[in-house]
Coordinates of C-alpha atoms in Angstrom, one line a residue:
M1 CA 99.5 126.7 -44.7
S2 CA 99.1 129.3 -47.4
L3 CA 101.9 131.2 -49.1
T4 CA 100.8 134.3 -47.3
E5 CA 101.0 132.8 -43.9
T6 CA 104.4 131.3 -44.7
L7 CA 105.8 134.6 -45.8
L8 CA 104.4 136.3 -42.6
Q9 CA 106.1 133.7 -40.4
L10 CA 109.4 133.9 -42.2
A11 CA 109.5 137.7 -42.6
P12 CA 111.6 139.6 -40.0
S13 CA 110.1 142.1 -37.7
P14 CA 109.6 145.7 -38.9
E15 CA 112.6 146.9 -37.0
I16 CA 114.8 144.2 -38.5
L17 CA 113.4 144.9 -42.0
L18 CA 114.4 148.6 -41.6
F19 CA 117.9 147.6 -40.6
I20 CA 118.1 145.2 -43.5
M21 CA 117.0 147.9 -45.9
G22 CA 119.5 150.4 -44.7
A23 CA 122.3 147.8 -44.8
I24 CA 121.5 146.7 -48.3
A25 CA 121.4 150.3 -49.5
L26 CA 124.7 150.9 -47.8
L27 CA 126.4 147.9 -49.2
E28 CA 124.9 148.4 -52.6
S29 CA 126.4 151.9 -52.8
L30 CA 129.7 150.8 -51.2
A31 CA 132.7 150.5 -53.5
L32 CA 134.1 147.0 -54.1
I33 CA 131.2 145.3 -52.3
G34 CA 128.5 147.0 -54.3
L35 CA 130.1 145.6 -57.5
L36 CA 129.3 142.1 -56.4
L37 CA 126.0 142.5 -54.6
P38 CA 122.6 142.1 -56.5
G39 CA 121.3 145.2 -54.8
V40 CA 118.2 145.8 -56.9
V41 CA 116.9 142.2 -56.3
L42 CA 117.5 142.4 -52.5
I43 CA 116.0 145.9 -52.2
T44 CA 112.9 144.8 -54.1
A45 CA 112.5 141.7 -52.0
T46 CA 112.9 143.6 -48.7
A47 CA 110.5 146.3 -49.8
S48 CA 108.0 143.7 -50.8
L49 CA 108.1 142.1 -47.4
A50 CA 107.7 145.5 -45.8
G51 CA 104.7 146.3 -48.0
H52 CA 103.1 143.0 -47.2
Q53 CA 103.4 143.9 -43.5
D54 CA 101.9 147.3 -44.2
M55 CA 105.0 149.0 -42.7
S56 CA 105.4 152.8 -42.7
V57 CA 106.7 153.6 -46.2
A58 CA 108.3 156.8 -44.9
S59 CA 110.5 154.9 -42.5
L60 CA 111.5 152.5 -45.2
L61 CA 112.4 155.3 -47.5
L62 CA 114.4 157.0 -44.8
A63 CA 116.3 153.8 -44.1
A64 CA 117.2 153.4 -47.8
F65 CA 118.1 157.1 -48.0
G66 CA 120.4 157.0 -45.0
G67 CA 122.1 153.8 -46.1
A68 CA 122.7 155.1 -49.6
I69 CA 124.2 158.4 -48.3
L70 CA 126.5 156.5 -45.9
G71 CA 127.6 154.0 -48.6
D72 CA 128.6 156.7 -51.1
G73 CA 130.2 158.7 -48.3
L74 CA 132.4 155.8 -47.2
S75 CA 133.3 155.1 -50.8
F76 CA 134.3 158.8 -51.3
T77 CA 136.3 158.7 -48.1
L78 CA 138.1 155.5 -49.2
G79 CA 139.1 157.0 -52.5
Y80 CA 140.1 160.4 -50.9
T81 CA 142.3 158.9 -48.2
Q82 CA 143.6 155.7 -50.0
R83 CA 144.1 157.0 -53.5
E84 CA 147.3 155.1 -54.3
R85 CA 146.2 151.8 -52.6
V86 CA 142.8 151.5 -54.2
T87 CA 144.0 150.0 -57.4
R88 CA 145.7 147.2 -55.5
M89 CA 142.6 146.2 -53.6
W90 CA 140.5 143.1 -54.7
P91 CA 138.4 142.9 -56.9
L92 CA 139.7 146.1 -58.6
S93 CA 143.2 144.5 -58.8
R94 CA 141.7 141.8 -60.9
H95 CA 139.4 144.1 -62.9
P96 CA 141.1 147.4 -63.6
E97 CA 138.6 148.0 -66.4
W98 CA 136.0 148.8 -63.7
L99 CA 138.0 151.8 -62.6
A100 CA 138.7 152.8 -66.1
R101 CA 135.0 152.8 -67.0
G102 CA 134.2 154.8 -63.9
A103 CA 137.0 157.3 -64.7
R104 CA 135.6 157.8 -68.2
F105 CA 132.1 158.4 -66.8
F106 CA 133.5 161.0 -64.3
Q107 CA 135.5 162.8 -67.0
R108 CA 132.4 163.0 -69.2
Y109 CA 130.0 164.4 -66.6
G110 CA 132.3 166.0 -64.0
S111 CA 130.7 166.8 -60.6
L112 CA 127.3 165.7 -62.0
S113 CA 128.6 162.2 -62.4
V114 CA 128.0 161.6 -58.7
F115 CA 124.4 162.4 -59.2
F116 CA 123.9 160.5 -62.5
G117 CA 126.1 157.6 -61.5
R118 CA 123.8 156.5 -58.7
F119 CA 121.2 155.5 -61.3
V120 CA 123.7 153.7 -63.7
G121 CA 124.2 150.2 -62.6
P122 CA 127.7 149.3 -63.9
V123 CA 129.3 152.4 -62.5
R124 CA 127.2 153.2 -59.4
P125 CA 129.6 151.8 -56.7
I126 CA 132.7 153.1 -58.5
I127 CA 131.8 156.8 -59.1
P128 CA 132.1 158.0 -55.4
L129 CA 135.4 156.1 -55.2
I130 CA 136.7 157.8 -58.4
A131 CA 135.4 161.2 -57.1
G132 CA 137.4 160.8 -53.9
M133 CA 140.6 159.6 -55.8
L134 CA 140.4 162.7 -58.0
H135 CA 139.9 164.9 -54.9
M136 CA 136.5 166.3 -55.7
S137 CA 135.3 169.0 -53.4
P138 CA 133.7 167.3 -50.3
R139 CA 131.0 170.0 -50.2
A140 CA 130.1 169.5 -53.9
F141 CA 130.1 165.7 -53.3
L142 CA 127.8 166.0 -50.3
W143 CA 125.2 168.0 -52.2
A144 CA 125.3 165.5 -55.1
N145 CA 125.1 162.6 -52.7
L146 CA 122.1 164.0 -50.8
A147 CA 120.2 165.0 -54.0
S148 CA 120.7 161.7 -55.8
A149 CA 119.9 159.6 -52.7
A150 CA 116.6 161.5 -52.3
L151 CA 115.5 160.4 -55.8
W152 CA 117.1 157.0 -55.7
A153 CA 115.4 155.8 -52.6
P154 CA 111.8 156.1 -53.8
A155 CA 112.7 154.9 -57.3
Y156 CA 114.1 151.6 -56.0
V157 CA 111.9 151.0 -52.9
L158 CA 108.4 152.0 -54.0
P159 CA 108.0 149.4 -56.7
G160 CA 108.8 146.6 -54.3
Y161 CA 106.6 148.1 -51.6
L162 CA 103.7 148.3 -54.1
L163 CA 104.2 144.7 -55.1
G164 CA 104.1 143.6 -51.4
Q165 CA 100.9 145.6 -51.0
T166 CA 99.0 144.3 -54.0
W167 CA 100.2 140.8 -54.9
Q168 CA 97.8 139.0 -52.7
Q169 CA 94.9 141.0 -54.1
L170 CA 96.0 140.2 -57.7
L171 CA 96.6 136.5 -57.3
T172 CA 94.3 133.8 -56.0
I173 CA 96.6 130.8 -55.5
P174 CA 95.0 127.4 -55.3
A175 CA 95.7 125.5 -52.1
G176 CA 98.6 123.1 -52.2
L177 CA 100.4 124.8 -55.1
E178 CA 102.5 127.3 -53.1
A179 CA 105.5 125.0 -52.8
L180 CA 105.3 124.2 -56.5
L181 CA 105.2 127.8 -57.4
I182 CA 108.2 128.7 -55.2
T183 CA 110.1 125.7 -56.5
L184 CA 109.6 126.6 -60.2
A185 CA 110.6 130.2 -59.6
V186 CA 113.8 129.1 -57.8
I187 CA 114.6 126.7 -60.6
V188 CA 114.2 129.4 -63.3
V189 CA 116.4 131.9 -61.4
V190 CA 119.1 129.3 -60.6
M191 CA 119.2 128.1 -64.3
V192 CA 119.4 131.7 -65.6
V193 CA 122.1 132.8 -63.2
A194 CA 124.1 129.5 -63.7
F195 CA 124.0 129.9 -67.5
S196 CA 125.0 133.6 -67.3
W197 CA 128.0 132.7 -65.0
L198 CA 129.0 129.7 -67.1
R199 CA 128.9 131.8 -70.3
H200 CA 131.3 134.3 -68.7
Q201 CA 133.6 131.6 -67.4
V202 CA 134.1 130.0 -70.9
S203 CA 134.7 133.3 -72.6
R204 CA 138.3 134.5 -73.3
S205 CA 138.5 136.3 -69.9
G206 CA 136.9 133.4 -67.9
R207 CA 138.7 131.0 -65.6
I208 CA 137.5 127.9 -67.4
Y209 CA 138.7 129.2 -70.7
R210 CA 142.1 130.1 -69.3
M211 CA 142.4 126.7 -67.6
L212 CA 141.7 124.9 -70.9
A213 CA 144.0 127.1 -72.8
R214 CA 146.9 126.4 -70.4
G215 CA 146.2 122.6 -70.8
A216 CA 146.2 122.9 -74.6
R217 CA 149.6 124.7 -74.6
R218 CA 151.2 121.9 -72.6
H219 CA 150.0 119.0 -74.9
P220 CA 150.8 119.2 -78.7
L221 CA 147.8 117.1 -79.7
L222 CA 145.4 119.4 -77.7
R223 CA 147.1 122.5 -79.0
R224 CA 146.6 121.5 -82.6
T225 CA 142.9 120.7 -82.0
W226 CA 142.4 123.9 -80.1
L227 CA 143.9 126.1 -82.8
K228 CA 142.2 124.2 -85.6
R229 CA 138.7 124.7 -84.1
S230 CA 139.3 128.3 -82.9
W231 CA 138.7 131.6 -84.6
Q232 CA 141.4 134.2 -83.9
G233 CA 142.7 132.0 -81.0
E234 CA 139.3 131.6 -79.2
I235 CA 137.3 128.4 -79.4
P236 CA 133.5 128.9 -79.0
L237 CA 133.3 127.0 -75.7
A238 CA 130.0 128.6 -74.7
S239 CA 128.3 127.4 -77.9
W240 CA 129.7 123.9 -77.5
L241 CA 128.6 123.6 -73.9
L242 CA 125.2 125.0 -74.8
L243 CA 124.8 122.4 -77.5
I244 CA 125.9 119.5 -75.3
F245 CA 123.7 120.4 -72.3
S246 CA 120.6 121.4 -74.2
L247 CA 120.8 118.4 -76.5
G248 CA 121.3 116.0 -73.5
G249 CA 118.4 117.6 -71.7
L250 CA 116.1 117.5 -74.7
S251 CA 116.9 113.9 -75.4
G252 CA 116.2 112.8 -71.8
L253 CA 112.9 114.8 -71.6
T254 CA 111.7 113.6 -75.0
I255 CA 112.3 110.0 -74.0
A256 CA 110.4 110.5 -70.8
V257 CA 107.5 112.2 -72.7
I258 CA 107.3 109.3 -75.1
R259 CA 107.2 106.7 -72.3
Q260 CA 104.7 108.7 -70.2
R261 CA 102.0 108.7 -72.9
G262 CA 100.3 111.6 -71.2
P263 CA 100.9 114.6 -69.0
F264 CA 103.2 114.2 -66.0
P265 CA 101.9 115.0 -62.5
I266 CA 103.7 118.3 -62.5
D267 CA 102.0 119.1 -65.8
L268 CA 98.6 118.5 -64.2
Q269 CA 99.5 120.6 -61.1
V270 CA 100.7 123.6 -63.2
Y271 CA 97.7 123.4 -65.5
A272 CA 95.4 123.4 -62.5
F273 CA 97.3 126.4 -61.0
F274 CA 96.9 128.5 -64.2
D275 CA 93.4 127.4 -64.7
A276 CA 92.4 128.7 -61.2
L277 CA 94.6 131.8 -61.5
V278 CA 92.6 135.0 -61.3
V279 CA 94.5 138.1 -62.5
P280 CA 92.8 140.9 -64.4
M281 CA 93.6 141.1 -68.1
L282 CA 95.9 138.0 -67.9
P283 CA 93.9 135.9 -70.4
E284 CA 93.8 138.8 -72.8
A285 CA 97.6 139.2 -72.5
G286 CA 98.0 135.5 -73.1
Q287 CA 96.0 135.7 -76.3
L288 CA 98.0 138.8 -77.4
L289 CA 101.3 136.9 -77.0
A290 CA 99.8 134.0 -78.9
R291 CA 99.5 136.3 -81.9
V292 CA 102.9 137.9 -81.3
G293 CA 104.7 134.5 -81.2
D294 CA 103.1 132.7 -84.1
I295 CA 104.7 132.4 -87.6
V296 CA 103.0 135.6 -88.8
G297 CA 104.1 137.6 -85.7
I298 CA 107.7 136.4 -86.1
L299 CA 107.7 137.4 -89.7
A300 CA 106.5 140.8 -88.8
L301 CA 109.3 141.2 -86.2
V302 CA 112.2 140.0 -88.4
L303 CA 111.1 141.4 -91.8
P304 CA 112.7 144.9 -91.3
W305 CA 115.9 143.5 -90.0
G306 CA 116.1 141.0 -92.8
A307 CA 115.6 143.7 -95.3
W308 CA 118.4 145.8 -93.7
L309 CA 120.8 142.8 -93.7
L310 CA 120.0 142.2 -97.3
A311 CA 120.4 145.9 -98.3
R312 CA 123.8 146.1 -96.4
R313 CA 124.9 142.8 -98.0
H314 CA 125.3 141.0 -94.7
L315 CA 124.3 137.8 -96.5
A316 CA 126.0 135.4 -94.1
A317 CA 124.2 136.8 -91.1
L318 CA 120.9 136.7 -93.0
A319 CA 121.4 133.2 -94.1
H320 CA 122.3 132.0 -90.6
V321 CA 119.3 133.7 -89.0
G322 CA 117.0 132.4 -91.7
A323 CA 118.4 128.9 -91.3
G324 CA 117.8 129.0 -87.6
L325 CA 114.2 130.2 -87.9
G326 CA 113.5 127.8 -90.8
G327 CA 115.1 124.9 -89.0
I328 CA 113.2 125.4 -85.8
A329 CA 109.9 125.5 -87.8
V330 CA 110.7 122.2 -89.5
L331 CA 111.9 120.6 -86.2
N332 CA 108.7 121.6 -84.5
I333 CA 106.5 120.1 -87.2
L334 CA 108.5 116.8 -87.2
G335 CA 108.6 116.6 -83.4
K336 CA 104.8 117.1 -83.0
A337 CA 104.1 114.6 -85.7
L338 CA 106.5 111.9 -84.4
I339 CA 105.6 112.3 -80.7
G340 CA 101.9 112.9 -81.1
R341 CA 101.2 114.4 -77.7
P342 CA 97.7 116.0 -77.4
R343 CA 97.2 119.4 -76.0
P344 CA 95.3 120.0 -72.7
D345 CA 92.9 122.3 -74.6
T346 CA 92.6 122.8 -78.4
P347 CA 90.8 125.9 -79.6
D348 CA 89.4 126.0 -83.1
Y349 CA 92.4 127.8 -84.6
L350 CA 94.7 125.0 -83.3
T351 CA 92.5 122.1 -84.5
G352 CA 94.8 119.2 -85.6
S353 CA 97.8 120.7 -83.9
L354 CA 99.7 118.8 -81.3
A355 CA 101.6 119.8 -78.1
Y356 CA 105.2 118.7 -77.8
P357 CA 107.4 120.6 -78.3
S358 CA 105.9 124.1 -77.9
A359 CA 106.5 126.0 -81.2
H360 CA 105.9 129.4 -79.5
A361 CA 108.6 128.6 -76.9
S362 CA 111.2 127.2 -79.3
S363 CA 110.7 129.9 -81.9
A364 CA 111.0 132.6 -79.2
V365 CA 114.2 131.1 -77.9
V366 CA 115.7 131.0 -81.4
L367 CA 114.5 134.5 -82.4
Y368 CA 115.6 136.3 -79.2
G369 CA 118.6 134.0 -78.5
L370 CA 120.1 134.6 -81.9
A371 CA 119.3 138.3 -81.8
A372 CA 121.1 138.5 -78.4
A373 CA 124.1 136.6 -79.7
F374 CA 124.5 138.8 -82.7
I375 CA 124.0 142.0 -80.6
A376 CA 126.5 140.7 -78.0
Q377 CA 129.3 140.2 -80.5
E378 CA 129.1 143.9 -81.3
L379 CA 129.3 145.0 -77.6
P380 CA 132.3 145.2 -75.3
P381 CA 132.8 141.9 -73.3
Q382 CA 131.7 143.5 -70.0
R383 CA 128.3 144.5 -71.4
R384 CA 127.4 141.5 -73.4
F385 CA 125.4 139.8 -70.6
W386 CA 122.7 142.5 -70.9
A387 CA 121.8 141.3 -74.3
Y388 CA 121.2 137.7 -73.0
W389 CA 119.2 138.9 -70.0
L390 CA 117.0 140.9 -72.3
A391 CA 116.5 137.9 -74.5
I392 CA 115.5 135.9 -71.4
A393 CA 113.1 138.6 -70.3
L394 CA 111.4 138.6 -73.7
T395 CA 111.2 134.8 -74.0
L396 CA 109.8 133.9 -70.6
P397 CA 106.5 135.7 -71.0
M398 CA 106.0 134.2 -74.4
A399 CA 106.4 130.7 -73.0
L400 CA 104.3 131.3 -69.9
S401 CA 101.5 132.7 -72.0
R402 CA 100.9 129.2 -73.4
L403 CA 100.1 128.0 -69.9
V404 CA 97.9 131.0 -69.3
I405 CA 95.6 130.2 -72.2
G406 CA 95.8 126.4 -71.5
V407 CA 97.1 125.1 -74.8
H408 CA 100.3 123.5 -73.6
W409 CA 101.7 121.4 -70.7
L410 CA 104.7 122.7 -68.7
T411 CA 107.0 120.0 -70.2
D412 CA 106.0 121.1 -73.7
L413 CA 107.5 124.5 -72.9
I414 CA 110.6 123.0 -71.4
G415 CA 111.1 120.8 -74.5
G416 CA 110.5 123.7 -76.8
G417 CA 113.0 125.8 -75.0
L418 CA 115.7 123.1 -75.1
L419 CA 115.0 122.5 -78.8
G420 CA 115.4 126.2 -79.4
L421 CA 118.7 126.3 -77.5
V422 CA 120.0 123.4 -79.6
V423 CA 119.2 125.3 -82.8
C424 CA 120.8 128.5 -81.4
A425 CA 124.0 126.6 -80.5
L426 CA 124.2 125.0 -84.0
V427 CA 123.7 128.3 -85.7
R428 CA 126.4 130.0 -83.6
L429 CA 128.9 127.2 -84.1
A430 CA 128.4 127.5 -87.9
W431 CA 128.8 131.3 -87.7
Q432 CA 131.9 131.1 -85.5
R433 CA 133.8 128.8 -87.9
K434 CA 135.3 131.8 -89.7
P435 CA 135.5 135.6 -89.2
H436 CA 132.8 137.9 -90.5
A437 CA 132.6 141.6 -91.0
P438 CA 130.9 143.5 -88.0
L439 CA 127.2 144.3 -88.4
S440 CA 127.5 147.7 -86.8
P441 CA 126.6 150.5 -87.3
C442 CA 123.0 149.5 -87.4
P443 CA 119.9 151.8 -87.3
W444 CA 118.4 149.7 -84.6
P445 CA 115.9 152.4 -83.3
W446 CA 114.3 152.7 -86.8
L447 CA 114.3 149.0 -87.3
T448 CA 112.7 148.4 -83.9
V449 CA 110.0 150.9 -84.6
A450 CA 109.3 149.3 -88.0
S451 CA 109.1 145.8 -86.4
L452 CA 106.7 147.1 -83.7
V453 CA 104.5 148.8 -86.4
L454 CA 104.3 145.6 -88.4
L455 CA 103.6 143.6 -85.3
S456 CA 100.9 145.9 -84.2
A457 CA 99.2 145.6 -87.6
R458 CA 99.5 141.9 -87.4
V459 CA 97.9 141.8 -83.9
A460 CA 95.1 144.2 -84.9
L461 CA 94.2 142.8 -88.3
L462 CA 94.9 139.0 -88.3
P463 CA 93.6 136.2 -86.1
A464 CA 96.0 133.8 -84.3
V465 CA 97.3 130.9 -86.4

């Protein structure tokens, strides 16, 4: 059975899909619940199923529009009628900073905050509640609610609907690989979400960190070790856990690769999948990313930032980033030479180069991972996860491009990613041993433009290496 037939069998009826869309839009806009619900993902998935069934887009938009209006209206009513009790409700009782952030947003934009807030993820479910608590005029709230929902519904629903309409035409999936494709997608999503959750739990505000801190206070030996290894009272648990898990995974995978003496069955299946994949402009995109992610492309990206760090005398940060990038280059060379795994395909510019680990994948992990870590330390704790999600979004296409152009096995990419995480963890542990001056303010827009200009010149003028 093909993936298309499977989706059609599992998908709900059009009437139930309309109900689901309205319910998700309502809950995503509802105070307290909307803070915990991955609304964008659920709306996109539901709209994609509706598009695949060729449902009426007008009815789908109407369901999302109605649910969004009702959700914001209920939140406004809750704040208007339960003003004093709201702060004692879970999860706001555990996270008063959410209300504070929404209040600051409302004070800045006034009545327009109801309109703007619907499109700003971190405050979207809070703004109607704040508006009610501050007794905003119900008539003014109603107009802002209607106008914002009229723009919000198509902005969130149509991309998913378009995906459902076109994905089958864009992808020709070889028979027998549907289950593998779904499994790989689920594994990636679970790993990303689990790491994001674990990183929060071992930060100062996380439960795991607080539990370990309480244990350290009760035992003198643990207390001395805790304080000795911490900076300003906070031990870098996230970096230690990242090092332990990535090093263990890398060691196990590398042993298996050495014993296998060739590609694994999953490597052959994934290679066959990408070899048979028919997507317009995908091979060209893979070749483009091959140039972006090689040593010359990485130098083009980091050169403006390195020059700025040097000019501002942030020598410690420059040294740590340089050590990370230099270290991963050396480890890639040594790993390829010691393991000696051949590539599935070797174009002329890669003659003599071996496969394991993937240098593109490992270098991308180090580059974007360290960038995310240094950016996150300058952000408030509640916004730091955005830097890591952005790093993941930039790294995944770079790694997958190696499969698109057929020069790596899947396990090469996994090994390269794990090796990159090991280097990231070591660099962060070295950095966190003592306090450093903040890197902000930073002219990041100008530096980003300079990096893109150099990278464009590299792609246009130089061949892949």
